[in-house]
CSV table of C-alpha atoms in Angstrom, one decimal:
chain,number,residue,atom,x,y,z
A,1153,MET,CA,13.4,19.5,-3.5
A,1154,VAL,CA,9.7,20.4,-3.9
A,1155,GLN,CA,10.2,20.8,-7.6
A,1156,ILE,CA,11.7,17.3,-7.9
A,1157,ILE,CA,8.7,15.8,-6.0
A,1158,THR,CA,6.3,17.8,-8.1
A,1159,ASN,CA,7.9,16.6,-11.4
A,1160,ASN,CA,7.8,13.0,-10.2
A,1161,LEU,CA,4.2,13.3,-9.2
A,1162,VAL,CA,3.3,14.6,-12.6
A,1163,LYS,CA,5.2,11.8,-14.4
A,1164,CYS,CA,3.5,9.2,-12.2
A,1165,MET,CA,0.1,10.6,-12.8
A,1166,LEU,CA,0.7,10.6,-16.6
A,1167,LEU,CA,1.8,6.9,-16.4
A,1168,PHE,CA,-1.2,6.1,-14.1
A,1169,CYS,CA,-3.6,7.6,-16.6
A,1170,ALA,CA,-2.0,5.9,-19.6
A,1171,VAL,CA,-2.2,2.5,-17.9
A,1172,ARG,CA,-5.8,3.1,-16.9
A,1173,TYR,CA,-7.0,4.0,-20.4
A,1174,MET,CA,-5.0,1.2,-22.0
A,1175,CYS,CA,-6.7,-1.3,-19.6
A,1176,ILE,CA,-10.1,0.1,-20.4
A,1177,ILE,CA,-9.5,0.0,-24.2
A,1178,VAL,CA,-8.2,-3.5,-24.1
A,1179,ASN,CA,-10.7,-5.1,-21.8
A,1180,HIS,CA,-13.7,-2.8,-22.3
A,1181,ASP,CA,-14.4,-3.4,-18.7
A,1182,PHE,CA,-13.3,-1.5,-15.6
A,1183,THR,CA,-12.9,-4.3,-13.1
A,1184,VAL,CA,-11.7,-4.1,-9.5
A,1185,ASN,CA,-8.7,-6.3,-10.3
A,1186,ILE,CA,-7.5,-3.8,-12.9
A,1187,HIS,CA,-8.1,-1.0,-10.4
A,1188,ILE,CA,-5.9,-2.7,-7.8
A,1189,LEU,CA,-3.2,-3.5,-10.4
A,1190,TYR,CA,-2.7,0.0,-11.6
A,1191,SER,CA,-3.0,1.4,-8.2
A,1192,LEU,CA,-0.1,-0.8,-7.1
A,1193,SER,CA,1.9,0.1,-10.2
A,1194,PHE,CA,1.3,3.8,-9.3
A,1195,VAL,CA,2.6,3.3,-5.8
A,1196,ILE,CA,5.6,1.3,-6.9
A,1197,GLY,CA,6.5,3.9,-9.5
A,1198,TRP,CA,6.2,6.6,-6.9
A,1199,LEU,CA,8.5,4.8,-4.5
A,1200,LEU,CA,11.1,4.0,-7.2
A,1201,SER,CA,11.2,7.7,-8.4
A,1202,ALA,CA,11.5,8.9,-4.9
A,1203,ARG,CA,14.4,6.4,-4.2
A,1204,ILE,CA,16.2,7.4,-7.5
A,1205,ASN,CA,16.2,11.1,-6.4
A,1206,ASP,CA,17.5,10.4,-2.9
């Protein structure tokens, strides 16, 4: 159980970082709106991965 949660957390963090850097590269500007957007996507991804495992 702990291993599953850890694996999902790692996957979400990798996705989180990828989205963050893509936004920075495309926009060349780290705005609050982008921060909110990828924070929400991180939370949604975490909830979905948790639900799939249950």
